[in-house]
């Protein structure tokens, strides 16, 4: 899998992929009205452009076998101390191939290079598959929150966080015997 920055001309492709993933995955959790509202507010071309231009977001595609398998969207927070993992979505046909794990490893490396000390995210409390995946990836639930998002809708989420180690333990066999010889 490749992880590559989304180019400005690819924003329509990103928005289309986001809408497909959201409708497929979140409609059973949130219902069609809230999904439509959230796609328009957070995943539309206009929303993505605003996030990139005004909110310091960066987006990356996950490419697998030449196709866009998913994406991530990140934003610095806490005065540049933490990285908000706003979006980490993988299309259904590419799930189970390690895209989320590879995406998190990519972000951990990015954090080490850029000096962030932690990554945090929110996840719907009823999104049990994603909650389990984040916990398998080593993230820790730090709190619950309910946030109004307009349109009469709320996000009822858990907040997860993972600290960024100073160096990649897998790269140091002395600290990670499972990594084998260098």
PDB file of C-alpha atoms in Angstrom:
ATOM      1  CA  UNK A   1       0.000   0.000   0.000  1.00  0.00           C
ATOM      2  CA  UNK A   2       1.141   3.533  -0.784  1.00  0.00           C
ATOM      3  CA  UNK A   3       0.224   6.576   1.277  1.00  0.00           C
ATOM      4  CA  UNK A   4       0.342   9.701  -0.845  1.00  0.00           C
ATOM      5  CA  UNK A   5      -0.721  13.325  -0.335  1.00  0.00           C
ATOM      6  CA  UNK A   6      -4.012  14.335  -1.927  1.00  0.00           C
ATOM      7  CA  UNK A   7      -3.417  16.930  -4.638  1.00  0.00           C
ATOM      8  CA  UNK A   8      -5.766  19.873  -5.066  1.00  0.00           C
ATOM      9  CA  UNK A   9      -7.122  18.478  -8.331  1.00  0.00           C
ATOM     10  CA  UNK A  10      -7.936  15.196  -6.532  1.00  0.00           C
ATOM     11  CA  UNK A  11     -10.311  16.798  -4.013  1.00  0.00           C
ATOM     12  CA  UNK A  12     -13.406  15.747  -6.040  1.00  0.00           C
ATOM     13  CA  UNK A  13     -12.135  12.145  -6.061  1.00  0.00           C
ATOM     14  CA  UNK A  14     -11.540  12.312  -2.302  1.00  0.00           C
ATOM     15  CA  UNK A  15     -15.018  13.736  -1.640  1.00  0.00           C
ATOM     16  CA  UNK A  16     -16.618  11.000  -3.760  1.00  0.00           C
ATOM     17  CA  UNK A  17     -14.685   8.262  -1.934  1.00  0.00           C
ATOM     18  CA  UNK A  18     -15.603   9.783   1.430  1.00  0.00           C
ATOM     19  CA  UNK A  19     -19.301   9.884   0.534  1.00  0.00           C
ATOM     20  CA  UNK A  20     -19.226   6.244  -0.634  1.00  0.00           C
ATOM     21  CA  UNK A  21     -17.522   5.030   2.539  1.00  0.00           C
ATOM     22  CA  UNK A  22     -19.737   7.125   4.803  1.00  0.00           C
ATOM     23  CA  UNK A  23     -23.005   6.010   3.213  1.00  0.00           C
ATOM     24  CA  UNK A  24     -21.992   2.355   3.309  1.00  0.00           C
ATOM     25  CA  UNK A  25     -20.524   2.310   6.814  1.00  0.00           C
ATOM     26  CA  UNK A  26     -22.374   4.941   8.812  1.00  0.00           C
ATOM     27  CA  UNK A  27     -25.965   4.775   7.569  1.00  0.00           C
ATOM     28  CA  UNK A  28     -26.734   1.759   9.804  1.00  0.00           C
ATOM     29  CA  UNK A  29     -25.194   3.588  12.807  1.00  0.00           C
ATOM     30  CA  UNK A  30     -26.497   7.111  12.319  1.00  0.00           C
ATOM     31  CA  UNK A  31     -29.324   6.921   9.807  1.00  0.00           C
ATOM     32  CA  UNK A  32     -29.480   8.412   6.303  1.00  0.00           C
ATOM     33  CA  UNK A  33     -30.387  11.969   7.383  1.00  0.00           C
ATOM     34  CA  UNK A  34     -27.413  12.398   9.731  1.00  0.00           C
ATOM     35  CA  UNK A  35     -25.037  10.763   7.241  1.00  0.00           C
ATOM     36  CA  UNK A  36     -26.176  13.109   4.472  1.00  0.00           C
ATOM     37  CA  UNK A  37     -25.760  16.099   6.796  1.00  0.00           C
ATOM     38  CA  UNK A  38     -22.289  15.021   7.974  1.00  0.00           C
ATOM     39  CA  UNK A  39     -21.035  14.186   4.471  1.00  0.00           C
ATOM     40  CA  UNK A  40     -22.075  17.644   3.308  1.00  0.00           C
ATOM     41  CA  UNK A  41     -20.667  19.411   6.381  1.00  0.00           C
ATOM     42  CA  UNK A  42     -17.373  17.486   6.776  1.00  0.00           C
ATOM     43  CA  UNK A  43     -16.638  15.440   3.631  1.00  0.00           C
ATOM     44  CA  UNK A  44     -17.891  17.476   0.662  1.00  0.00           C
ATOM     45  CA  UNK A  45     -15.535  19.165  -1.809  1.00  0.00           C
ATOM     46  CA  UNK A  46     -16.295  22.547  -0.207  1.00  0.00           C
ATOM     47  CA  UNK A  47     -15.664  21.217   3.308  1.00  0.00           C
ATOM     48  CA  UNK A  48     -12.388  19.572   2.310  1.00  0.00           C
ATOM     49  CA  UNK A  49     -11.188  22.734   0.539  1.00  0.00           C
ATOM     50  CA  UNK A  50     -12.052  24.813   3.630  1.00  0.00           C
ATOM     51  CA  UNK A  51     -10.214  22.359   5.888  1.00  0.00           C
ATOM     52  CA  UNK A  52      -7.124  22.457   3.672  1.00  0.00           C
ATOM     53  CA  UNK A  53      -7.108  26.225   3.155  1.00  0.00           C
ATOM     54  CA  UNK A  54      -8.258  27.495   6.554  1.00  0.00           C
ATOM     55  CA  UNK A  55      -7.970  24.731   9.155  1.00  0.00           C
ATOM     56  CA  UNK A  56      -4.447  23.396   8.474  1.00  0.00           C
ATOM     57  CA  UNK A  57      -5.644  19.928   7.462  1.00  0.00           C
ATOM     58  CA  UNK A  58      -3.625  17.522   5.348  1.00  0.00           C
ATOM     59  CA  UNK A  59      -5.139  14.600   3.470  1.00  0.00           C
ATOM     60  CA  UNK A  60      -3.516  11.405   2.236  1.00  0.00           C
ATOM     61  CA  UNK A  61      -4.871   8.635   0.027  1.00  0.00           C
ATOM     62  CA  UNK A  62      -4.241   4.990   0.798  1.00  0.00           C
ATOM     63  CA  UNK A  63      -3.512   3.420  -2.595  1.00  0.00           C
ATOM     64  CA  UNK A  64      -3.689  -0.317  -3.004  1.00  0.00           C
ATOM     65  CA  UNK A  65      -3.263  -2.079  -6.325  1.00  0.00           C
ATOM     66  CA  UNK A  66      -3.481   1.286  -8.083  1.00  0.00           C
ATOM     67  CA  UNK A  67      -6.842   2.176  -6.516  1.00  0.00           C
ATOM     68  CA  UNK A  68      -7.762   4.643  -3.793  1.00  0.00           C
ATOM     69  CA  UNK A  69      -8.485   2.230  -0.955  1.00  0.00           C
ATOM     70  CA  UNK A  70      -9.165   4.888   1.661  1.00  0.00           C
ATOM     71  CA  UNK A  71      -7.782   8.070   3.141  1.00  0.00           C
ATOM     72  CA  UNK A  72      -6.789   9.942   6.232  1.00  0.00           C
ATOM     73  CA  UNK A  73      -7.214  13.573   7.224  1.00  0.00           C
ATOM     74  CA  UNK A  74      -5.100  15.133   9.957  1.00  0.00           C
ATOM     75  CA  UNK A  75      -4.896  18.478  11.738  1.00  0.00           C
ATOM     76  CA  UNK A  76      -2.382  19.855  14.275  1.00  0.00           C
ATOM     77  CA  UNK A  77      -3.918  20.742  17.661  1.00  0.00           C
ATOM     78  CA  UNK A  78      -2.874  21.770  21.153  1.00  0.00           C
ATOM     79  CA  UNK A  79      -0.399  24.347  19.903  1.00  0.00           C
ATOM     80  CA  UNK A  80       1.301  21.806  17.657  1.00  0.00           C
ATOM     81  CA  UNK A  81       1.759  19.251  20.446  1.00  0.00           C
ATOM     82  CA  UNK A  82      -0.806  16.747  19.193  1.00  0.00           C
ATOM     83  CA  UNK A  83      -2.105  15.549  15.853  1.00  0.00           C
ATOM     84  CA  UNK A  84      -5.862  15.158  15.455  1.00  0.00           C
ATOM     85  CA  UNK A  85      -6.660  12.114  13.346  1.00  0.00           C
ATOM     86  CA  UNK A  86      -9.907  13.528  12.032  1.00  0.00           C
ATOM     87  CA  UNK A  87     -10.460  10.922   9.350  1.00  0.00           C
ATOM     88  CA  UNK A  88      -9.252   7.376   8.782  1.00  0.00           C
ATOM     89  CA  UNK A  89     -11.513   5.559   6.370  1.00  0.00           C
ATOM     90  CA  UNK A  90     -11.002   2.426   4.308  1.00  0.00           C
ATOM     91  CA  UNK A  91     -13.374   1.209   1.606  1.00  0.00           C
ATOM     92  CA  UNK A  92     -15.064  -2.075   2.508  1.00  0.00           C
ATOM     93  CA  UNK A  93     -13.379  -4.088  -0.265  1.00  0.00           C
ATOM     94  CA  UNK A  94      -9.935  -3.114   1.122  1.00  0.00           C
ATOM     95  CA  UNK A  95     -10.605  -3.721   4.824  1.00  0.00           C
ATOM     96  CA  UNK A  96      -8.670  -6.444   6.571  1.00  0.00           C
ATOM     97  CA  UNK A  97      -5.467  -5.749   4.629  1.00  0.00           C
ATOM     98  CA  UNK A  98      -3.717  -3.655   7.268  1.00  0.00           C
ATOM     99  CA  UNK A  99      -4.489  -0.206   5.815  1.00  0.00           C
ATOM    100  CA  UNK A 100      -5.418   1.281   9.213  1.00  0.00           C
ATOM    101  CA  UNK A 101      -2.277  -0.136  10.833  1.00  0.00           C
ATOM    102  CA  UNK A 102      -0.085   1.140   7.989  1.00  0.00           C
ATOM    103  CA  UNK A 103      -1.825   4.496   8.120  1.00  0.00           C
ATOM    104  CA  UNK A 104      -1.184   4.818  11.855  1.00  0.00           C
ATOM    105  CA  UNK A 105       2.472   3.796  11.400  1.00  0.00           C
ATOM    106  CA  UNK A 106       2.802   6.465   8.697  1.00  0.00           C
ATOM    107  CA  UNK A 107       1.289   9.056  11.040  1.00  0.00           C
ATOM    108  CA  UNK A 108       3.537   8.002  13.942  1.00  0.00           C
ATOM    109  CA  UNK A 109       6.578   8.518  11.691  1.00  0.00           C
ATOM    110  CA  UNK A 110       5.206  11.880  10.559  1.00  0.00           C
ATOM    111  CA  UNK A 111       4.705  12.868  14.214  1.00  0.00           C
ATOM    112  CA  UNK A 112       8.285  11.941  15.103  1.00  0.00           C
ATOM    113  CA  UNK A 113       9.610  13.995  12.172  1.00  0.00           C
ATOM    114  CA  UNK A 114       7.429  16.996  12.972  1.00  0.00           C
ATOM    115  CA  UNK A 115       7.570  16.896  16.779  1.00  0.00           C
ATOM    116  CA  UNK A 116       4.013  15.906  17.754  1.00  0.00           C
ATOM    117  CA  UNK A 117       3.863  13.980  21.032  1.00  0.00           C
ATOM    118  CA  UNK A 118       0.494  12.239  20.563  1.00  0.00           C
ATOM    119  CA  UNK A 119      -2.256  11.377  18.104  1.00  0.00           C
ATOM    120  CA  UNK A 120      -5.889  11.603  19.137  1.00  0.00           C
ATOM    121  CA  UNK A 121      -9.235  10.891  17.498  1.00  0.00           C
ATOM    122  CA  UNK A 122     -12.947  10.598  18.106  1.00  0.00           C
ATOM    123  CA  UNK A 123     -14.993   7.537  17.241  1.00  0.00           C
ATOM    124  CA  UNK A 124     -18.733   6.910  17.503  1.00  0.00           C
ATOM    125  CA  UNK A 125     -19.481   4.893  20.646  1.00  0.00           C
ATOM    126  CA  UNK A 126     -21.571   2.417  18.639  1.00  0.00           C
ATOM    127  CA  UNK A 127     -18.939   1.888  15.933  1.00  0.00           C
ATOM    128  CA  UNK A 128     -17.727  -1.300  17.615  1.00  0.00           C
ATOM    129  CA  UNK A 129     -15.527  -2.478  14.736  1.00  0.00           C
ATOM    130  CA  UNK A 130     -13.577   0.783  14.644  1.00  0.00           C
ATOM    131  CA  UNK A 131     -13.372   0.967  18.450  1.00  0.00           C
ATOM    132  CA  UNK A 132     -11.878  -2.544  18.499  1.00  0.00           C
ATOM    133  CA  UNK A 133      -9.459  -1.675  15.686  1.00  0.00           C
ATOM    134  CA  UNK A 134      -8.183   1.437  17.468  1.00  0.00           C
ATOM    135  CA  UNK A 135      -7.676  -0.553  20.659  1.00  0.00           C
ATOM    136  CA  UNK A 136      -5.773  -3.267  18.737  1.00  0.00           C
ATOM    137  CA  UNK A 137      -3.578  -0.498  17.328  1.00  0.00           C
ATOM    138  CA  UNK A 138      -2.608   0.519  20.876  1.00  0.00           C
ATOM    139  CA  UNK A 139      -4.841   3.537  21.332  1.00  0.00           C
ATOM    140  CA  UNK A 140      -6.305   4.280  24.774  1.00  0.00           C
ATOM    141  CA  UNK A 141      -9.777   5.596  25.484  1.00  0.00           C
ATOM    142  CA  UNK A 142      -9.347   8.822  27.450  1.00  0.00           C
ATOM    143  CA  UNK A 143     -12.944  10.075  27.732  1.00  0.00           C
ATOM    144  CA  UNK A 144     -16.426  10.261  26.240  1.00  0.00           C
ATOM    145  CA  UNK A 145     -17.965  13.336  24.679  1.00  0.00           C
ATOM    146  CA  UNK A 146     -21.220  14.435  23.126  1.00  0.00           C
ATOM    147  CA  UNK A 147     -20.942  17.348  20.701  1.00  0.00           C
ATOM    148  CA  UNK A 148     -23.671  19.160  18.828  1.00  0.00           C
ATOM    149  CA  UNK A 149     -22.836  19.517  15.133  1.00  0.00           C
ATOM    150  CA  UNK A 150     -25.851  21.486  13.959  1.00  0.00           C
ATOM    151  CA  UNK A 151     -28.933  20.377  12.100  1.00  0.00           C
ATOM    152  CA  UNK A 152     -30.288  18.871  15.327  1.00  0.00           C
ATOM    153  CA  UNK A 153     -27.565  16.180  15.281  1.00  0.00           C
ATOM    154  CA  UNK A 154     -24.925  15.212  17.822  1.00  0.00           C
ATOM    155  CA  UNK A 155     -21.780  13.139  17.753  1.00  0.00           C
ATOM    156  CA  UNK A 156     -21.741  10.697  20.679  1.00  0.00           C
ATOM    157  CA  UNK A 157     -18.094   9.675  20.737  1.00  0.00           C
ATOM    158  CA  UNK A 158     -15.200   8.191  22.607  1.00  0.00           C
ATOM    159  CA  UNK A 159     -11.897  10.049  22.464  1.00  0.00           C
ATOM    160  CA  UNK A 160      -8.835   7.860  21.936  1.00  0.00           C
ATOM    161  CA  UNK A 161      -5.182   8.809  22.113  1.00  0.00           C
ATOM    162  CA  UNK A 162      -1.778   7.256  21.562  1.00  0.00           C
ATOM    163  CA  UNK A 163       1.553   8.688  22.598  1.00  0.00           C
ATOM    164  CA  UNK A 164       4.248   8.956  19.968  1.00  0.00           C
ATOM    165  CA  UNK A 165       7.460   7.264  21.107  1.00  0.00           C
ATOM    166  CA  UNK A 166      10.674   9.147  20.415  1.00  0.00           C
ATOM    167  CA  UNK A 167      11.783   6.511  17.931  1.00  0.00           C
ATOM    168  CA  UNK A 168      10.220   3.569  16.148  1.00  0.00           C
ATOM    169  CA  UNK A 169      10.671   0.568  18.506  1.00  0.00           C
ATOM    170  CA  UNK A 170      10.374  -1.843  15.563  1.00  0.00           C
ATOM    171  CA  UNK A 171      13.505  -0.252  14.101  1.00  0.00           C
ATOM    172  CA  UNK A 172      15.557  -1.089  17.213  1.00  0.00           C
ATOM    173  CA  UNK A 173      15.897  -4.892  17.668  1.00  0.00           C
ATOM    174  CA  UNK A 174      17.477  -4.398  21.104  1.00  0.00           C
ATOM    175  CA  UNK A 175      14.222  -2.855  22.346  1.00  0.00           C
ATOM    176  CA  UNK A 176      11.943  -5.089  20.277  1.00  0.00           C
ATOM    177  CA  UNK A 177      13.262  -8.682  20.116  1.00  0.00           C
ATOM    178  CA  UNK A 178      10.399  -9.652  17.792  1.00  0.00           C
ATOM    179  CA  UNK A 179      11.832  -7.331  15.153  1.00  0.00           C
ATOM    180  CA  UNK A 180      14.784  -9.697  14.614  1.00  0.00           C
ATOM    181  CA  UNK A 181      18.285  -8.760  13.548  1.00  0.00           C
ATOM    182  CA  UNK A 182      18.915  -5.469  11.773  1.00  0.00           C
TER     183      UNK A 182
END
